[in-house]
Coordinates of C-alpha atoms in Angstrom, one line a residue:
Chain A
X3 CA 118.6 109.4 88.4
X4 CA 119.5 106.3 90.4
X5 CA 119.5 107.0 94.4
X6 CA 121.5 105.7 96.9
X7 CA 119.9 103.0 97.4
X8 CA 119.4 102.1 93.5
X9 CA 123.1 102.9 93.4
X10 CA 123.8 100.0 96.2
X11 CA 121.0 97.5 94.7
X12 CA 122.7 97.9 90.7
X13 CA 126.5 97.1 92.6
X14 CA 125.4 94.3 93.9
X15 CA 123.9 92.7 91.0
X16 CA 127.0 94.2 89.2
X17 CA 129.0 92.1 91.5
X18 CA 127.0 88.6 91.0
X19 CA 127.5 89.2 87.2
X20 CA 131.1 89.8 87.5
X21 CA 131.1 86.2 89.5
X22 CA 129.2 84.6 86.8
X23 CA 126.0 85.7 87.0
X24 CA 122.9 82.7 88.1
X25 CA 119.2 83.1 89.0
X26 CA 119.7 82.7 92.6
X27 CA 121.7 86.4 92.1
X28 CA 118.9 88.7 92.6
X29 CA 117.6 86.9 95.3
X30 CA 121.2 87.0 97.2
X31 CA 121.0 91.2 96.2
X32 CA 117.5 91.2 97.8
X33 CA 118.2 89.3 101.2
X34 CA 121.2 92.0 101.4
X35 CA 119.6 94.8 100.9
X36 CA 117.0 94.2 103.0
X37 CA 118.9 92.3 105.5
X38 CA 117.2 89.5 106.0
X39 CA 117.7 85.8 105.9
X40 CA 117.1 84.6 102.5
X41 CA 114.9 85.4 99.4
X42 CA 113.4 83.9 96.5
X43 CA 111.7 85.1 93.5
X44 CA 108.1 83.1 91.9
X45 CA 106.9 84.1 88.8
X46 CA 103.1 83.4 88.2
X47 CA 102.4 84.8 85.2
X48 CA 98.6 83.2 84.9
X49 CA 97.6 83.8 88.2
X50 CA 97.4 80.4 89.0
X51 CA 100.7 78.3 88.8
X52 CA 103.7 79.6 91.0
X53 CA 107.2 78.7 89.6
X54 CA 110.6 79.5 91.1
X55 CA 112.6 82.0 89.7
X56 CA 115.6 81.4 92.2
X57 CA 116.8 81.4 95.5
X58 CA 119.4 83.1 97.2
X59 CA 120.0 79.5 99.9
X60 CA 118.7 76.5 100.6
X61 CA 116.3 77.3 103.4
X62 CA 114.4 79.5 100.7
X63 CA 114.6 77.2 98.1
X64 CA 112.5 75.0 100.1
X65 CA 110.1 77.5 101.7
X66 CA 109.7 78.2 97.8
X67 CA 109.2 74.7 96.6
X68 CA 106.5 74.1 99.7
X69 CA 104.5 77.4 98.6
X70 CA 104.4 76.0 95.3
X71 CA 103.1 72.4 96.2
X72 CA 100.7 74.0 98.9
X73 CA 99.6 76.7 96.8
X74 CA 99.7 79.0 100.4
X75 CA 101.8 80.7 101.8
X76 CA 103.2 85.0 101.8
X77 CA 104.7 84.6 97.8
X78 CA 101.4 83.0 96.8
X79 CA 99.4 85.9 98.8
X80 CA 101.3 88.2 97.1
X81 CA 101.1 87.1 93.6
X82 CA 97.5 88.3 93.7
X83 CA 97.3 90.7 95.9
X84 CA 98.4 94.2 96.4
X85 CA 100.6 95.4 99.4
X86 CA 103.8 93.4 100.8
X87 CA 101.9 90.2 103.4
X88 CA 104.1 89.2 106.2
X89 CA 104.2 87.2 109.3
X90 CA 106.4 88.8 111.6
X91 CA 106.2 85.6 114.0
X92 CA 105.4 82.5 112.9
X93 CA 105.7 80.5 116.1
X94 CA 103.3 82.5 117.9
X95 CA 101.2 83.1 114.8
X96 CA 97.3 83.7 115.7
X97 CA 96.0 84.0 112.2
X98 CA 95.2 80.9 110.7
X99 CA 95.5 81.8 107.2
X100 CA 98.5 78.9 106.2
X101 CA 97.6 76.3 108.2
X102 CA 99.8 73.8 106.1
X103 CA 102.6 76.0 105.2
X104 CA 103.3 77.7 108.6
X105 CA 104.3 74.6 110.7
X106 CA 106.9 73.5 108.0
X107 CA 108.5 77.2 107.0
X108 CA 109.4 76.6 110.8
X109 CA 110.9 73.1 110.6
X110 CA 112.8 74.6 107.7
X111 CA 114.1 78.2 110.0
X112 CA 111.7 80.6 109.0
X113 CA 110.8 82.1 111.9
X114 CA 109.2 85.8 110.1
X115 CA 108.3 85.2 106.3
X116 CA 107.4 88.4 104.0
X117 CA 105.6 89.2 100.3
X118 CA 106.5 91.3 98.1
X119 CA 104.0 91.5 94.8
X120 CA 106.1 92.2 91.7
X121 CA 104.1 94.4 89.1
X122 CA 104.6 97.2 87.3
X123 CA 101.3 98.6 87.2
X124 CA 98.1 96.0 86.3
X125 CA 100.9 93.3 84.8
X126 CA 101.5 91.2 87.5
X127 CA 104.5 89.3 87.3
X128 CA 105.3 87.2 90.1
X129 CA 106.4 87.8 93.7
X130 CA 109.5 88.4 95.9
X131 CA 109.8 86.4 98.9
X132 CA 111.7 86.8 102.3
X133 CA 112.1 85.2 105.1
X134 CA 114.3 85.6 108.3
X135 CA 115.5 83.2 111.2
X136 CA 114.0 85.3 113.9
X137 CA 110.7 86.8 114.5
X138 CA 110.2 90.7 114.2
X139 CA 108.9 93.3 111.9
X140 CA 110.6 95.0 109.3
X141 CA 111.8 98.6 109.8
X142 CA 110.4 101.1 107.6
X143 CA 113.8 101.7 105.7
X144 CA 113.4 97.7 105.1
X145 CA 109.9 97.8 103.7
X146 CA 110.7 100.4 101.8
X147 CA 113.9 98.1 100.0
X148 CA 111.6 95.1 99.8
X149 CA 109.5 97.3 97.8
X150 CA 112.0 98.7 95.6
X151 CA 114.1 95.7 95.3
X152 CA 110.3 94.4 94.1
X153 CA 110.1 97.1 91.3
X154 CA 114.1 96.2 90.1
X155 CA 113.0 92.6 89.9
X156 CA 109.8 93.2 87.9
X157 CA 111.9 95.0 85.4
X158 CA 114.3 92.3 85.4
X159 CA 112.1 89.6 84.7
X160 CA 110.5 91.6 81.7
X161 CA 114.5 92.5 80.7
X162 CA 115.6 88.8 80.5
X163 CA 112.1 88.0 79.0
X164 CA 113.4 90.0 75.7
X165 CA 116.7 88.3 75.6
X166 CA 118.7 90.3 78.2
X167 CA 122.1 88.4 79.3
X168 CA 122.3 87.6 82.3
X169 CA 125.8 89.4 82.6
X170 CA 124.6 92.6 81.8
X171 CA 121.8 93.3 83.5
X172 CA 122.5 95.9 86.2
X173 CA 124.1 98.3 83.7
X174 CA 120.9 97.4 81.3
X175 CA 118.3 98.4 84.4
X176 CA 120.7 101.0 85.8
X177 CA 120.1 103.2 82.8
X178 CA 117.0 104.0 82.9
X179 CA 114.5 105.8 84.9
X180 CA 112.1 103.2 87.2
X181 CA 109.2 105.5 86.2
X182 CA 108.9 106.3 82.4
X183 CA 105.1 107.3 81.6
X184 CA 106.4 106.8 78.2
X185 CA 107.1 103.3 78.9
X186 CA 104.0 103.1 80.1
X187 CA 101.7 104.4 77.4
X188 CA 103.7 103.3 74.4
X189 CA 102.7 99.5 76.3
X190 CA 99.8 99.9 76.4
X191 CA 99.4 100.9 72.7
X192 CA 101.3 98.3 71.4
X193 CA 99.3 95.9 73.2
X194 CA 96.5 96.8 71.4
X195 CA 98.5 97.0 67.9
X196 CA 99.8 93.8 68.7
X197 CA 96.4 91.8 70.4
X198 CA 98.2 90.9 73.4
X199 CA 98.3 92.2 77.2
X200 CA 100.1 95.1 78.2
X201 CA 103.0 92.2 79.7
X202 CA 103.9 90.9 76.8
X203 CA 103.9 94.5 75.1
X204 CA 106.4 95.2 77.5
X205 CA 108.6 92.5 76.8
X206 CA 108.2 93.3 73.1
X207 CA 109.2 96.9 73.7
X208 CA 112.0 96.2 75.3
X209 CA 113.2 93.5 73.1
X210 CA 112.9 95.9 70.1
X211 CA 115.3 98.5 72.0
X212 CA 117.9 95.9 72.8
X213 CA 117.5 95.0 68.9
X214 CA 117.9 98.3 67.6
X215 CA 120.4 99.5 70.4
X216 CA 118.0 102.5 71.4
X217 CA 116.9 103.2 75.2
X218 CA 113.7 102.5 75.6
X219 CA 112.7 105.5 76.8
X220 CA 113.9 106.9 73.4
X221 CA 111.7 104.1 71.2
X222 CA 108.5 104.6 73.2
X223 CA 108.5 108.3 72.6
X224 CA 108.7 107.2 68.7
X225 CA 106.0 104.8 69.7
X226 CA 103.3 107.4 70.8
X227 CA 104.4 109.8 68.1
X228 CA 103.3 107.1 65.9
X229 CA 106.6 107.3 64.1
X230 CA 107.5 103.6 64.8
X231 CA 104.3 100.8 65.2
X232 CA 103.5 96.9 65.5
X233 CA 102.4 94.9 62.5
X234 CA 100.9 91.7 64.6
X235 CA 100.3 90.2 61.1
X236 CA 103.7 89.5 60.3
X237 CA 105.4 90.2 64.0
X238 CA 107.8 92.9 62.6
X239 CA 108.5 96.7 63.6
X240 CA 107.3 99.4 61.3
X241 CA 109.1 102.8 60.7
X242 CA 107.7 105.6 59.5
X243 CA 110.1 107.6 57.3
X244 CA 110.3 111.1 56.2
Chain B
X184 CA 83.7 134.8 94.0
X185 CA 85.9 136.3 96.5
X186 CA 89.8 134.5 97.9
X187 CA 87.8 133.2 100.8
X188 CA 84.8 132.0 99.3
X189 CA 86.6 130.3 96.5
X190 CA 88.9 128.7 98.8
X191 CA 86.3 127.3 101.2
X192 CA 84.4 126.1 97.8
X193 CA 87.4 124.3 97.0
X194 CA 88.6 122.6 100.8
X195 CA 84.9 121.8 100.8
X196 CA 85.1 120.0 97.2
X197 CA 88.1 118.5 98.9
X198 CA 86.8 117.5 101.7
X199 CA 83.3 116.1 99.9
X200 CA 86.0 113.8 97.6
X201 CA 88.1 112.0 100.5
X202 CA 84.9 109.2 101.0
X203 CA 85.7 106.1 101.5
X204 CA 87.4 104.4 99.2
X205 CA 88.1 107.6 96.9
X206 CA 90.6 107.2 94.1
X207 CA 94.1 109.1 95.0
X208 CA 94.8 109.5 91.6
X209 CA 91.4 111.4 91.0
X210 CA 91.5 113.5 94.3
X211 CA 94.7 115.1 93.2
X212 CA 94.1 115.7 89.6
X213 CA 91.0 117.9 90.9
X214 CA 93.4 119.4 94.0
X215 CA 96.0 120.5 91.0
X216 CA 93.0 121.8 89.0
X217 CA 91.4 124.4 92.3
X218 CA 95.1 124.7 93.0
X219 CA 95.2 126.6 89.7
X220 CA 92.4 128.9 90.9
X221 CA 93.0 128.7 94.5
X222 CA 96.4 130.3 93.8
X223 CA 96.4 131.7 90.4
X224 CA 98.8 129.7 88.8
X225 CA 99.1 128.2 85.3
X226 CA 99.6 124.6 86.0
X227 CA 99.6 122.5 89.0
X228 CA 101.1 118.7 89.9
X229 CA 102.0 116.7 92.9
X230 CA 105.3 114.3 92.2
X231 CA 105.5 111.8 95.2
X232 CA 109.1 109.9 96.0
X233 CA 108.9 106.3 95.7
X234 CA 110.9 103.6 97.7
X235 CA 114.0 104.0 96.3
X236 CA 113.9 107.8 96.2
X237 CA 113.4 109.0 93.1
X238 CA 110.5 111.4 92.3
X239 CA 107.5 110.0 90.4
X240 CA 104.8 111.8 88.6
X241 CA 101.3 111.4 90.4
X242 CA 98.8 113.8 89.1
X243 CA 98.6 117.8 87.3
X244 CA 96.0 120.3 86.1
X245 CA 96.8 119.3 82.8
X246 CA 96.9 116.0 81.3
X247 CA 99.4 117.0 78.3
X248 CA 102.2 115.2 76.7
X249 CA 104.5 118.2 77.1
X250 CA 103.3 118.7 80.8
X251 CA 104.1 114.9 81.8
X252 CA 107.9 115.9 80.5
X253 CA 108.4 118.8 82.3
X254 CA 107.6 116.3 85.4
X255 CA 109.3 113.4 83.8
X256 CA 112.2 115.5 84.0
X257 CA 112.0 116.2 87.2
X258 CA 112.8 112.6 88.1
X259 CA 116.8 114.0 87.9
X260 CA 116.8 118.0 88.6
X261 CA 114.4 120.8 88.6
X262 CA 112.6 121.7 92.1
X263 CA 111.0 119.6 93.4
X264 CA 114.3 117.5 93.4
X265 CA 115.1 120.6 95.8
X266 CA 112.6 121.2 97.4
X267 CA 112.8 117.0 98.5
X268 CA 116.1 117.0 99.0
X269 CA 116.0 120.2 101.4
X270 CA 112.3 119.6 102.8
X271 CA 112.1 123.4 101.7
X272 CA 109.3 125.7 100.0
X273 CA 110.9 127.2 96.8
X274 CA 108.9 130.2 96.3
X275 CA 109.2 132.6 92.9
X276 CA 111.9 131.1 91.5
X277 CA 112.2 132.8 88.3
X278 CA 113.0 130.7 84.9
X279 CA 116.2 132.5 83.2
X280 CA 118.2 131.1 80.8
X281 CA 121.3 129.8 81.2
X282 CA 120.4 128.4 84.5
X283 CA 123.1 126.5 86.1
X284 CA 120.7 124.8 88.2
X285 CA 118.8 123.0 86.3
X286 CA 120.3 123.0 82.8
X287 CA 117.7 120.6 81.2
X288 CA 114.5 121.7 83.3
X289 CA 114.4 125.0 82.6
X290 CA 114.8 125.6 79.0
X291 CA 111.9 122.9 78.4
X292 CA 109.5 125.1 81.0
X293 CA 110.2 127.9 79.3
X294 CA 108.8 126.3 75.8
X295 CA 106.1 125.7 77.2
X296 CA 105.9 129.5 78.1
X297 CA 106.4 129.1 82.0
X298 CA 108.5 132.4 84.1
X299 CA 108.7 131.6 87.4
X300 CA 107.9 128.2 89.5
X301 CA 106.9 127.4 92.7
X302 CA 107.6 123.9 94.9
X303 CA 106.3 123.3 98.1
X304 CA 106.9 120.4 100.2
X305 CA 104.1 117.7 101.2
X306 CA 105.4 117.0 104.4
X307 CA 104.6 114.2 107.2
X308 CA 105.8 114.1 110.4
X309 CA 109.4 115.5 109.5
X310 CA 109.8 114.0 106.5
X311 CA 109.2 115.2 103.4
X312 CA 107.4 112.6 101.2
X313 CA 106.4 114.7 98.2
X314 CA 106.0 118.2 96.4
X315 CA 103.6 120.1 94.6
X316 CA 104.7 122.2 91.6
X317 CA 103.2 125.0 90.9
X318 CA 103.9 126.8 87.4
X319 CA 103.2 130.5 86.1
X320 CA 103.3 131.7 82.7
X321 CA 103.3 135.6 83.8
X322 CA 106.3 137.3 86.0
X323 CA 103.8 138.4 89.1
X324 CA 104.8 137.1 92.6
X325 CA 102.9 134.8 94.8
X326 CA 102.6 136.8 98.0
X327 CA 102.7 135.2 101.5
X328 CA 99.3 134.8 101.9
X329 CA 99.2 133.1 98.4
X330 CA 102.3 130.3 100.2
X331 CA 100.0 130.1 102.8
X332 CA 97.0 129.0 100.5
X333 CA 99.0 126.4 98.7
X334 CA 101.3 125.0 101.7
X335 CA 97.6 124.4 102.7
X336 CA 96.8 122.5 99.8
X337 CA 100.1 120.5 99.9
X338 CA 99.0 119.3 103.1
X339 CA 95.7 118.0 101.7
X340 CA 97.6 116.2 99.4
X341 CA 99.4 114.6 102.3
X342 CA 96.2 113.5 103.9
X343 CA 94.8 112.3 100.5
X344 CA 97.9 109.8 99.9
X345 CA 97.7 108.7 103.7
X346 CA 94.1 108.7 104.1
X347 CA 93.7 106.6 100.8
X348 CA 92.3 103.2 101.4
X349 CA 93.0 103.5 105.2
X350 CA 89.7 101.7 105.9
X351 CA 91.4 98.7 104.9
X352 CA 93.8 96.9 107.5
X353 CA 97.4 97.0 108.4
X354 CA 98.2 99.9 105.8
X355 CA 101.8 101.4 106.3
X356 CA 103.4 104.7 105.1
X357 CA 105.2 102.2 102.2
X358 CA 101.6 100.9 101.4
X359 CA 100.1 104.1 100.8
X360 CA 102.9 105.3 98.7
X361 CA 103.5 102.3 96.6
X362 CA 99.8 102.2 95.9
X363 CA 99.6 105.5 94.8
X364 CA 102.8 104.9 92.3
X365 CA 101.6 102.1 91.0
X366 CA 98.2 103.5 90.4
X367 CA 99.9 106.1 88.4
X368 CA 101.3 103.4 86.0
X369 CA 98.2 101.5 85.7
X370 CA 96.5 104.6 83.8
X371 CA 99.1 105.6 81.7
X372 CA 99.0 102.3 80.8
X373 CA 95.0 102.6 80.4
X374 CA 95.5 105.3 78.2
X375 CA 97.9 104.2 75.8
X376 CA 95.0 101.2 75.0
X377 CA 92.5 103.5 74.5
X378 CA 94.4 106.3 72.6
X379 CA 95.6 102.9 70.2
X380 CA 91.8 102.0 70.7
X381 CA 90.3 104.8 69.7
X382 CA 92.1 107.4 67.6
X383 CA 92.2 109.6 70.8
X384 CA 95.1 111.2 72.0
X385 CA 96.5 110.6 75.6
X386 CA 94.5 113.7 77.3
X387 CA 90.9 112.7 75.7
X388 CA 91.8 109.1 76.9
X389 CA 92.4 110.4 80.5
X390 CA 89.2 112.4 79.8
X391 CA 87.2 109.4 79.2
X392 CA 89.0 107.8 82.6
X393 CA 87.7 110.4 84.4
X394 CA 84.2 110.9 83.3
X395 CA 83.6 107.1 83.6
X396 CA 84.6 106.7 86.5
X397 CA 82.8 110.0 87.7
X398 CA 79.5 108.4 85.6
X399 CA 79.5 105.0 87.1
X400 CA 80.8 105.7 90.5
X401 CA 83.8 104.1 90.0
X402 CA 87.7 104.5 91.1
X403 CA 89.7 106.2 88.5
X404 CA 92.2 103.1 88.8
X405 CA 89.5 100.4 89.0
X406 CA 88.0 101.7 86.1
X407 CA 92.1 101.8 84.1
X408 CA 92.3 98.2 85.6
X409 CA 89.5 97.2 83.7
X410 CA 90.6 98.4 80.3
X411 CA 94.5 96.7 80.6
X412 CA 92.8 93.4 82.1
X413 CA 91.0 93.4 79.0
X414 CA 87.5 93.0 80.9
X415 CA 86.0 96.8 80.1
X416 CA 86.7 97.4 76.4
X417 CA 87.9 101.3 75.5
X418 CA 84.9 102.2 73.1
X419 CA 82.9 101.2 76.0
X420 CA 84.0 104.2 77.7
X421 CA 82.1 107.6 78.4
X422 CA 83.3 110.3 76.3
X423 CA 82.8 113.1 78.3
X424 CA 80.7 116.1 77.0
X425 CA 83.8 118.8 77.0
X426 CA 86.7 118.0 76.1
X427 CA 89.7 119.3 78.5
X428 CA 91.7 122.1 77.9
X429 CA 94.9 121.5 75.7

């Protein structure tokens, strides 16, 4: 059951689509629903390099770009790590943990920067960053959206990682449930069917349900009932009949 | 063992679990297991609501594929979607068919041979953040003293998500609560690798979770991080001497 806020988050990104969707989109949907500044979205899928996803303006676009030349900064904190890292004044900052990145987020406007880790469970995906032209905490309502807006974002990626268009995407997420232990098992068994990691499991999951036009939910129930499995040997689905 | 004695026994158990650095996950799988003693009930879970609102599955007294539904359900209707939404204890609510209320809730609780449920809210500082779900397979009504008893053990449950990895800095409400959901996630995730792994099915794998961690002093989700990182392989795992209850 989508919530009110779900409800607001999936009519935005409705919205973008309708406009002609672009990658910058979800970060414009998570600046508003958090209401803040800007936002952009890095994926580091090896731990290692950052790459931008998108950026909702041109201030974050280049506090993105710098994190991913300095290799510091709240998105690359995040990417590792496991709560949201902020900021709240850069100016008067008494931590020296970004020493390069701090002095030029301010020349660009940032004035408080945030991290949001995108995951869904142990697959790290990326990060959602945020940054606002003046200093202050978030409230808890806007924590709690950065975090949310985090867990839409991480099933987008994994959505448009199995073929999802672009256009489609909010009535795609807006279907089903953010929590699925389904989902989650039936991952982590085809990983193992498969020899891959539990990320790329999910992407294969999911690209097998927009294949065969079943919700997902529905195919990893089949999954764990062993009525439908991986064959890693030639990459194709098998199902059981009878 | 006498109500009292058994109760102390179990805040005591409790109370010996919330160390440092004590896996949340863990604490309230064995607070749903006394819970089924504490309050003679069938079967036990806590559902916690995440940042958007919607009600996730945390922990139960039993592991089972059919269990994790009935909760799974619960993400749309069924009480503890009430019992959020209201911040109110639902107390002997009986499960009769048709029930208007919860059209898809119901019928599956009573395959699983459940009469009458009980919700009560896990409440902190006015708001309610969670519920635990208590089950009965027997008409036979909790009695005040028996709310009392459980309300008291919702409120651990409170104190276990809060108090869970407080020793590390700058932890909010939203921190506490994501970490428990995502927690939750990593393990199923665990267990459908060792389940593929091993020929196992899903409770067995959470069984060997659980004694692993128990065996090597580890976190219940440090030890399922392992196993999806690929860096502790599942036949590596302890397989604990009884197997659970089905």
């Amino acid at each position: 059951m989508a919530t009110d806020r779900l409800v607001d988050i999936f009519s935005l990104m409705a919205q973008y689509e309708r406009d002609g969707a672009n990658e910058g989109s979800l970060c414009m949907v998570a600046a508003e629903i958090t209401e803040l500044s800007g936002a952009g979205i890095a994926l580091s899928p090896n731990k290692v390099d950052m790459t931008s996803m998108g950026a909702s303006d041109e201030a974050s676009t280049r506090l993105m770009d710098l994190e991913i030349t300095l290799r510091e900064g709240p998105c690359n904190d995040a990417c590792g790590g496991e709560d949201a890292v902020e900021d709240t004044d850069l100016v008067n900052s008494d931590t020296l943990r970004w020493v390069f990145y701090t002095p030029q987020a301010i020349e660009i406007g940032a004035r408080a920067v945030f991290g949001f880790p995108v995951r869904i469970g142990a697959v790290r995906l990326g990060a959602l960053s945020l940054y606002r032209d003046k200093r202050g905490a978030l409230t808890y309502e806007q924590a709690s959206s950065g975090y949310l807006m985090a867990s839409v974002i991480g099933r987008a990626i994994l959505a448009m990682q199995a073929g999802a268009s672009g256009g489609s995407l909010a009535a795609e997420l807006e279907r089903e449930a953010t929590f699925d232990f389904a989902i989650h098992q039936a991952a982590g068994m085809l990983a193992v069917q498969g020899s891959t990691d539990v990320g790329e499991a999910l992407v294969l999951l999911r690209a097998h349900a927009f294949a065969t036009d079943t919700p997902i939910s529905t195919l990893a129930t089949k999954v764990i009932a062993r009525q439908t499995s991986f064959n890693k040997e030639n990459a194709t689905w098998l199902e059981e009949t009878g | 063992m006498t109500r009292e004695s058994l109760l102390v026994a179990t805040l005591v158990e409790l109370a010996d679990n919330l160390v440092e650095n004590f896996d949340v996950i863990d604490v309230l799988t064995l607070l749903s297991d006394r819970c089924v003693e504490a309050v003679d009930v069938d079967a036990a879970g806590v559902m916690l609501k995440s940042p958007g609102g919607e009600l996730q599955y945390l922990a139960s007294s039993s592991d089972t594929m059919r269990v994790l539904e009935l909760f799974q359900i619960q993400a749309d209707e069924g009480p503890c979607v009430d019992c959020l939404r209201d911040g109110l204890a639902i107390v002997n609510r009986e499960l009769v068919e048709p029930d208007e209320r919860w059209p898809r809730f119901t019928p599956r609780a009573r395959e699983l041979g459940f009469q009458s449920v009980h919700c009560l809210p896990m409440r902190l500082r006015g708001q309610t953040i969670g519920a635990l779900n208590l089950f009965r397979t027997e008409l036979g009504f909790l009695d005040d003293e028996d709310v009392v008893v459980a309300q008291a053990l919702a409120d651990v449950a409170t104190i276990a998500i809060l108090q869970h990895q407080s020793s590390l800095a700058a932890t909010t409400l939203n921190e506490q609560l994501n970490r428990a959901l995502t927690s939750r996630i990593i393990i199923e995730q665990a267990k459908g690798m060792i389940s593929e792994s091993t020929g196992r099915n899903m409770d067995d794998a959470f069984a060997m979770l659980r004694a692993h961690s128990r065996n090597h002093n580890l976190g219940l989700t440090s030890v399922a991080t392992s196993v999806v990182e690929g860096t502790l392989n599942a036949h590596d795992l302890d397989v604990p001497k009884t197997t659970p209850r089905h």
